[in-house]
Short mmCIF file of C-alpha atoms and ligand atoms in Angstrom, two decimals:
data_model
loop_
_atom_site.label_atom_id
_atom_site.label_comp_id
_atom_site.label_asym_id
_atom_site.label_seq_id
_atom_site.Cartn_x
_atom_site.Cartn_y
_atom_site.Cartn_z
CA MET A 183 -16.88 17.19 -17.13
CA THR A 184 -17.46 15.94 -13.58
CA ALA A 185 -15.67 12.95 -12.73
CA GLN A 186 -17.04 9.90 -11.42
CA ILE A 187 -15.72 8.76 -8.12
CA ILE A 188 -13.78 5.72 -7.38
CA ASP A 189 -15.42 4.24 -3.81
CA GLY A 190 -12.23 2.96 -2.62
CA LYS A 191 -14.48 2.32 0.55
CA GLY A 192 -16.97 0.09 -0.89
CA ILE A 193 -14.55 -1.89 -3.26
CA ALA A 194 -12.50 -2.65 -0.18
CA ARG A 195 -15.51 -3.72 1.42
CA SER A 196 -16.47 -5.99 -0.87
CA LEU A 197 -12.77 -7.31 -1.28
CA GLN A 198 -12.69 -7.79 2.33
CA ALA A 199 -15.69 -10.08 2.35
CA LYS A 200 -13.78 -12.24 -0.46
CA ILE A 201 -10.91 -12.38 1.78
CA ALA A 202 -13.21 -13.34 4.84
CA GLN A 203 -14.74 -16.18 3.10
CA ARG A 204 -11.66 -17.90 1.72
CA ILE A 205 -10.11 -17.74 5.45
CA GLN A 206 -13.42 -19.30 6.54
CA GLU A 207 -13.08 -22.01 4.18
CA LEU A 208 -9.11 -22.40 4.74
CA THR A 209 -9.10 -22.39 8.82
CA PRO A 210 -10.87 -25.56 9.25
CA GLU A 211 -8.63 -27.30 6.71
CA TYR A 212 -5.12 -26.22 8.04
CA GLY A 213 -6.34 -26.04 11.70
CA ARG A 214 -5.28 -22.33 12.15
CA PRO A 215 -6.27 -19.13 10.73
CA PRO A 216 -3.58 -16.78 9.00
CA GLY A 217 -1.41 -14.58 11.23
CA LEU A 218 -0.06 -11.06 10.88
CA ALA A 219 2.09 -9.43 13.56
CA VAL A 220 2.41 -5.33 12.95
CA ILE A 221 5.59 -4.18 15.20
CA MET A 222 5.16 -0.56 16.28
CA VAL A 223 7.86 1.38 18.15
CA GLY A 224 6.97 4.45 20.49
CA ASN A 225 4.12 6.39 20.09
CA ASN A 226 3.51 8.26 17.18
CA PRO A 227 -0.33 9.47 17.28
CA ALA A 228 -0.61 8.83 13.56
CA SER A 229 1.04 5.33 13.25
CA ALA A 230 -1.20 4.46 16.49
CA ALA A 231 -4.25 5.02 14.32
CA TYR A 232 -3.13 3.08 11.41
CA VAL A 233 -1.91 -0.16 13.61
CA ALA A 234 -5.43 0.14 15.27
CA ASN A 235 -7.07 0.10 11.92
CA LYS A 236 -5.07 -2.65 10.55
CA GLU A 237 -5.90 -4.83 13.27
CA LYS A 238 -9.45 -4.15 13.56
CA ALA A 239 -9.68 -4.96 9.75
CA CYS A 240 -7.62 -8.42 10.90
CA LEU A 241 -10.11 -9.22 13.45
CA ARG A 242 -13.04 -8.19 10.76
CA VAL A 243 -11.65 -10.80 7.95
CA GLY A 244 -10.51 -13.35 10.53
CA ILE A 245 -6.79 -12.92 10.78
CA THR A 246 -5.12 -13.33 14.06
CA SER A 247 -2.77 -10.59 15.08
CA TYR A 248 0.09 -10.91 16.93
CA GLY A 249 1.27 -7.25 17.39
CA LYS A 250 4.01 -6.04 19.35
CA HIS A 251 3.92 -2.43 20.60
CA LEU A 252 7.16 -1.44 21.61
CA PRO A 253 8.27 1.36 23.86
CA GLY A 254 9.97 4.27 21.98
CA ASN A 255 13.72 2.97 23.76
CA THR A 256 13.23 -0.53 22.07
CA THR A 257 17.03 -0.71 20.62
CA GLN A 258 17.78 -1.93 17.01
CA SER A 259 19.22 -5.41 18.67
CA GLU A 260 15.80 -5.87 20.71
CA LEU A 261 13.75 -5.20 17.42
CA LYS A 262 15.82 -7.66 15.51
CA ALA A 263 15.55 -10.43 17.80
CA ILE A 264 11.91 -9.88 17.74
CA ILE A 265 11.59 -10.07 14.27
CA GLU A 266 13.99 -13.16 14.40
CA GLU A 267 11.10 -14.97 16.49
CA LEU A 268 8.42 -13.69 14.38
CA ASN A 269 10.24 -15.00 11.37
CA ASP A 270 10.57 -18.71 12.97
CA ASN A 271 7.05 -18.50 14.35
CA PRO A 272 4.60 -21.05 12.51
CA LEU A 273 1.57 -18.91 13.18
CA VAL A 274 2.71 -15.90 11.55
CA ASP A 275 2.31 -15.25 7.79
CA GLY A 276 3.02 -11.69 7.86
CA ILE A 277 5.02 -9.15 9.36
CA LEU A 278 5.31 -5.62 8.93
CA LEU A 279 7.28 -2.87 10.47
CA GLN A 280 4.91 0.31 11.02
CA LEU A 281 7.19 3.19 9.62
CA PRO A 282 8.41 5.61 10.33
CA VAL A 283 10.43 3.99 13.27
CA PRO A 284 11.96 6.57 15.89
CA PRO A 285 15.61 7.91 14.51
CA HIS A 286 17.80 5.92 16.53
CA LEU A 287 16.89 2.83 14.39
CA ASP A 288 17.79 1.80 10.86
CA SER A 289 14.78 0.61 9.49
CA SER A 290 16.50 -0.55 6.47
CA GLU A 291 18.46 -2.92 8.56
CA LEU A 292 15.23 -4.09 10.25
CA ILE A 293 13.03 -4.83 6.96
CA ASN A 294 16.29 -6.64 5.86
CA THR A 295 15.60 -8.89 8.80
CA ILE A 296 12.15 -10.10 7.83
CA THR A 297 12.22 -13.38 5.98
CA PRO A 298 10.84 -12.35 2.24
CA SER A 299 7.79 -14.81 2.59
CA LYS A 300 6.53 -13.21 5.38
CA ASP A 301 7.10 -9.51 3.92
CA VAL A 302 3.77 -8.25 3.49
CA ASP A 303 4.55 -4.72 3.18
CA GLY A 304 7.03 -5.68 -0.08
CA LEU A 305 9.36 -3.78 0.96
CA HIS A 306 12.44 -6.04 1.35
CA PRO A 307 15.13 -5.96 -1.47
CA VAL A 308 14.36 -9.64 -2.51
CA ASN A 309 10.52 -8.57 -3.17
CA LEU A 310 11.18 -5.17 -4.79
CA GLY A 311 13.78 -7.48 -6.58
CA ARG A 312 10.99 -9.76 -7.66
CA LEU A 313 8.74 -6.98 -8.61
CA VAL A 314 11.47 -5.14 -10.99
CA ARG A 315 12.00 -8.79 -12.43
CA GLY A 316 8.03 -9.43 -12.83
CA GLU A 317 8.02 -12.30 -10.56
CA ALA A 318 5.57 -13.12 -8.49
CA GLY A 319 5.96 -12.11 -4.79
CA LEU A 320 4.79 -9.99 -2.24
CA ARG A 321 3.99 -6.39 -3.46
CA SER A 322 3.78 -3.18 -1.56
CA CYS A 323 0.50 -2.43 -0.53
CA THR A 324 -0.36 1.14 -1.46
CA PRO A 325 0.80 0.58 -5.11
CA ALA A 326 -0.97 -2.89 -5.12
CA ALA A 327 -3.98 -0.78 -4.08
CA VAL A 328 -3.70 1.68 -6.71
CA MET A 329 -3.61 -0.81 -9.39
CA GLU A 330 -6.66 -2.76 -7.81
CA LEU A 331 -8.38 0.45 -8.09
CA LEU A 332 -7.70 0.93 -11.57
CA LYS A 333 -8.88 -2.45 -12.33
CA THR A 334 -12.48 -1.25 -11.09
CA ILE A 335 -12.79 1.34 -14.09
CA PRO A 336 -13.26 0.08 -17.73
CA LEU A 337 -9.79 1.40 -18.80
CA ASP A 338 -7.45 -0.50 -20.77
CA LEU A 339 -3.64 0.86 -19.15
CA ALA A 340 -1.46 -0.69 -22.19
CA GLY A 341 -0.06 1.85 -24.05
CA LYS A 342 -1.58 4.79 -21.75
CA ARG A 343 0.36 7.42 -20.37
CA ALA A 344 0.87 7.25 -16.79
CA VAL A 345 2.34 9.70 -14.53
CA VAL A 346 3.26 8.87 -11.02
CA VAL A 347 4.00 12.16 -8.89
CA GLY A 348 6.40 11.11 -6.07
CA ARG A 349 9.13 8.56 -5.99
CA SER A 350 9.36 7.30 -2.63
CA ILE A 351 10.37 3.26 -2.20
CA LEU A 352 7.08 2.72 -0.48
CA VAL A 353 4.57 4.12 -3.27
CA GLY A 354 6.27 5.93 -6.13
CA LYS A 355 8.97 3.49 -7.30
CA PRO A 356 6.71 0.41 -6.77
CA LEU A 357 3.93 1.87 -8.57
CA ALA A 358 5.76 3.09 -11.53
CA LEU A 359 7.27 -0.26 -11.73
CA MET A 360 3.37 -2.14 -11.25
CA LEU A 361 1.99 0.24 -14.14
CA LEU A 362 5.05 -0.67 -16.45
CA GLU A 363 4.24 -4.27 -16.07
CA ALA A 364 0.92 -3.50 -17.28
CA ASN A 365 2.29 -2.03 -20.33
CA ALA A 366 1.65 1.81 -19.74
CA THR A 367 4.00 4.57 -20.74
CA VAL A 368 5.26 5.69 -17.41
CA THR A 369 6.95 9.16 -16.25
CA ILE A 370 7.72 9.81 -12.85
CA VAL A 371 7.55 13.38 -11.77
CA HIS A 372 9.30 14.21 -8.51
CA SER A 373 10.45 17.51 -6.05
CA ARG A 374 13.33 18.31 -8.87
CA THR A 375 10.99 17.91 -12.10
CA VAL A 376 11.16 21.32 -14.13
CA GLN A 377 7.86 21.98 -15.27
CA PRO A 378 5.89 19.27 -13.85
CA GLN A 379 2.43 20.88 -15.25
CA GLU A 380 3.68 19.68 -19.09
CA ILE A 381 4.10 15.91 -17.49
CA THR A 382 0.85 16.00 -15.51
CA LYS A 383 -1.52 17.65 -17.98
CA ALA A 384 -0.17 14.83 -20.81
CA ALA A 385 -1.43 12.24 -18.12
CA ASP A 386 -4.21 9.73 -18.98
CA ILE A 387 -3.62 8.37 -15.74
CA LEU A 388 -2.21 10.39 -13.01
CA VAL A 389 -1.21 8.97 -9.76
CA VAL A 390 -0.46 11.70 -7.30
CA ALA A 391 2.03 10.69 -3.91
CA ALA A 392 3.84 13.54 -2.89
CA GLY A 393 2.16 14.17 0.73
CA GLN A 394 1.81 18.28 -0.43
CA PRO A 395 -2.15 19.13 -0.10
CA ASN A 396 -3.30 20.46 -3.32
CA LEU A 397 -0.45 20.31 -5.28
CA ILE A 398 -2.65 18.77 -8.35
CA LYS A 399 -4.47 21.65 -9.47
CA GLY A 400 -7.66 21.59 -12.39
CA GLU A 401 -5.17 23.27 -14.96
CA MET A 402 -2.54 20.69 -14.37
CA VAL A 403 -4.93 18.01 -15.74
CA LYS A 404 -5.85 16.66 -18.89
CA ALA A 405 -9.60 16.47 -19.51
CA GLY A 406 -10.92 12.77 -19.49
CA ALA A 407 -7.76 11.53 -17.13
CA VAL A 408 -8.18 9.43 -14.35
CA VAL A 409 -6.78 10.70 -11.29
CA ILE A 410 -5.64 8.40 -8.13
CA ASP A 411 -5.11 10.41 -5.19
CA VAL A 412 -2.62 8.70 -2.79
CA GLY A 413 -1.94 11.79 -0.33
CA ILE A 414 -3.00 12.01 3.06
CA ASN A 415 -2.62 15.22 4.79
CA ARG A 416 -3.87 16.61 7.92
CA LEU A 417 -5.22 20.59 7.31
CA GLY A 418 -6.65 21.57 10.76
CA ASP A 419 -8.98 18.48 11.44
CA LYS A 420 -9.79 17.54 7.81
CA LEU A 421 -8.17 15.16 5.96
CA VAL A 422 -7.10 16.35 2.48
CA GLY A 423 -5.06 14.55 -0.46
CA ASP A 424 -2.46 16.03 -2.79
CA VAL A 425 -5.23 16.68 -5.58
CA ASP A 426 -7.53 19.52 -5.35
CA PHE A 427 -10.50 17.42 -5.32
CA ALA A 428 -13.24 20.41 -6.50
CA ALA A 429 -11.32 21.52 -9.45
CA VAL A 430 -9.84 18.25 -10.52
CA SER A 431 -13.16 16.56 -10.54
CA GLN A 432 -14.63 19.00 -12.99
CA VAL A 433 -11.95 17.93 -15.62
CA ALA A 434 -11.09 14.20 -14.79
CA SER A 435 -12.92 11.05 -15.77
CA TYR A 436 -12.31 9.36 -12.70
CA ILE A 437 -11.09 10.30 -9.34
CA THR A 438 -10.69 8.89 -5.76
CA PRO A 439 -11.66 10.86 -2.89
CA VAL A 440 -9.75 11.24 0.36
CA PRO A 441 -10.64 9.68 2.48
CA GLY A 442 -12.03 7.01 1.52
CA GLY A 443 -10.28 6.07 -1.67
CA VAL A 444 -6.61 4.36 -1.67
CA GLY A 445 -6.73 4.24 2.17
CA PRO A 446 -9.15 1.42 2.75
CA MET A 447 -7.64 -0.55 -0.07
CA THR A 448 -4.25 -0.36 1.26
CA VAL A 449 -5.26 -2.09 4.48
CA THR A 450 -7.39 -4.71 2.25
CA LEU A 451 -4.11 -5.07 0.31
CA LEU A 452 -2.38 -5.78 3.81
CA LEU A 453 -4.98 -8.32 4.60
CA GLN A 454 -4.79 -9.92 1.16
CA ASN A 455 -0.90 -10.26 1.35
CA THR A 456 -1.27 -11.98 4.61
CA LEU A 457 -3.64 -14.52 3.05
CA TRP A 458 -1.20 -14.90 -0.01
CA SER A 459 1.51 -15.65 2.09
CA TYR A 460 -0.43 -18.21 4.23
CA CYS A 461 -1.70 -19.64 0.96
CA ARG A 462 1.81 -19.90 -0.26
CA ARG A 463 2.67 -22.02 2.88
CA TYR A 464 -0.01 -24.80 1.85
CA ASP A 465 0.67 -24.33 -1.40
CA THR A 466 -2.97 -23.46 -2.14
CA HIS A 467 -4.66 -20.64 -4.12
CA LEU A 468 -6.03 -17.46 -2.94
P1 NAD B 732 7.32 10.37 1.18
O1 NAD B 732 7.77 11.65 1.96
O2 NAD B 732 8.46 9.39 1.14
O3 NAD B 732 7.71 10.91 -0.89
C1 NAD B 732 7.07 12.01 -1.29
C2 NAD B 732 7.63 12.10 -2.77
O4 NAD B 732 6.80 13.38 -3.32
C3 NAD B 732 8.95 12.16 -2.66
O5 NAD B 732 9.33 11.42 -3.78
C4 NAD B 732 9.43 13.40 -3.43
O6 NAD B 732 10.15 13.67 -4.27
C5 NAD B 732 7.75 13.96 -3.93
N1 NAD B 732 7.23 15.06 -3.73
C6 NAD B 732 7.59 16.15 -2.69
N2 NAD B 732 7.01 17.28 -2.95
C7 NAD B 732 6.88 17.29 -4.60
C8 NAD B 732 6.22 18.35 -5.24
N3 NAD B 732 6.03 19.55 -4.92
N4 NAD B 732 6.17 17.82 -6.91
C9 NAD B 732 6.55 16.74 -6.94
N5 NAD B 732 6.67 15.62 -6.30
C10 NAD B 732 7.13 16.11 -4.83
O7 NAD B 732 6.11 10.10 1.28
P2 NAD B 732 5.53 8.84 0.73
O8 NAD B 732 5.16 7.81 1.88
O9 NAD B 732 5.43 8.22 -0.75
O10 NAD B 732 4.00 9.18 1.04
C11 NAD B 732 3.17 10.33 -0.12
C12 NAD B 732 1.73 10.94 0.26
O11 NAD B 732 0.83 9.07 0.22
C13 NAD B 732 1.89 10.97 1.71
O12 NAD B 732 0.45 12.15 1.95
C14 NAD B 732 1.31 10.25 2.68
O13 NAD B 732 0.61 10.35 4.00
C15 NAD B 732 0.10 9.31 1.50
N6 NAD B 732 0.35 7.87 1.84
C16 NAD B 732 -1.14 7.14 1.82
C17 NAD B 732 -1.15 6.07 1.80
C18 NAD B 732 -2.54 5.39 1.66
O14 NAD B 732 -2.76 4.51 1.94
N7 NAD B 732 -3.66 6.03 0.75
C19 NAD B 732 -0.06 5.04 2.46
C20 NAD B 732 0.95 5.37 1.79
C21 NAD B 732 1.41 6.78 2.33
#
């Protein structure tokens, strides 16, 4: 079997076109476009590239950026004051703290300072709680991106075995809850799992977010499985995922590439979350 590639880049492009269209309709009605503030502290080159990418995407769809790029020695109280100011700014619909932050900062406390209705990364305990309860709320962008990609293939998640590799608060845990919400039977594999291969091999849907290049080999995947590779790892000058793409694409039915799979959809979900938050403010639909 040779897997069909799920074209995250193309799917992201068409979703961004819809977002841009909706923003064009709403901006004259409410007298302003949606606004997103990405806060970055320090000069981590990977973070700087991600932030530049997010700000470019905002520009493309008509979201105004209120980015704050702060020096690495910014203090916790200075950052809290900046977040509180953005919470009160009526032009800002979304606030995102680019992670990781330098080690002298307490990222949990900072995320908890973001008002939940502007928490477009879905990491505030209120939004995570809404996810657990199955209530509407802002959902983390990367797991929401995975769910959107799954919607583009002919697949009913109900009753299927879904395995998530990785249990981070950013990806693995919220994704497991989203798959559960879609009625899949969900198992999480993590760094302490014994004989992970037995579990991954039983998956109808295998989503991998471990940050370990080539962790998933062909023999760890069931024939015909859908494989979503969230990992982004730099190997020399190449970006690779967590899945051995060449081998696994011989076994799976559908697979996402890296780059060009989950990454572009994650940015798109950030734009969609910002628009969602804007729409909620005006009590209108997405
Ligand atoms: P993380 O380091 O916070 O978490 C990694 C998780 O993987 C941990 O829960 C750990 O238990 C698990 N793990 C590690 N080694 C393992 C192993 N050998 N077997 C099974 N589980 C293992 O990372 P994260 O923030 O969740 O990100 C995971 C990967 O996804 C990274 O490569 C990251 O760059 C990438 N990522 C991509 C996007 C995107 O938009 N495509 C967004 C966020 C993260």
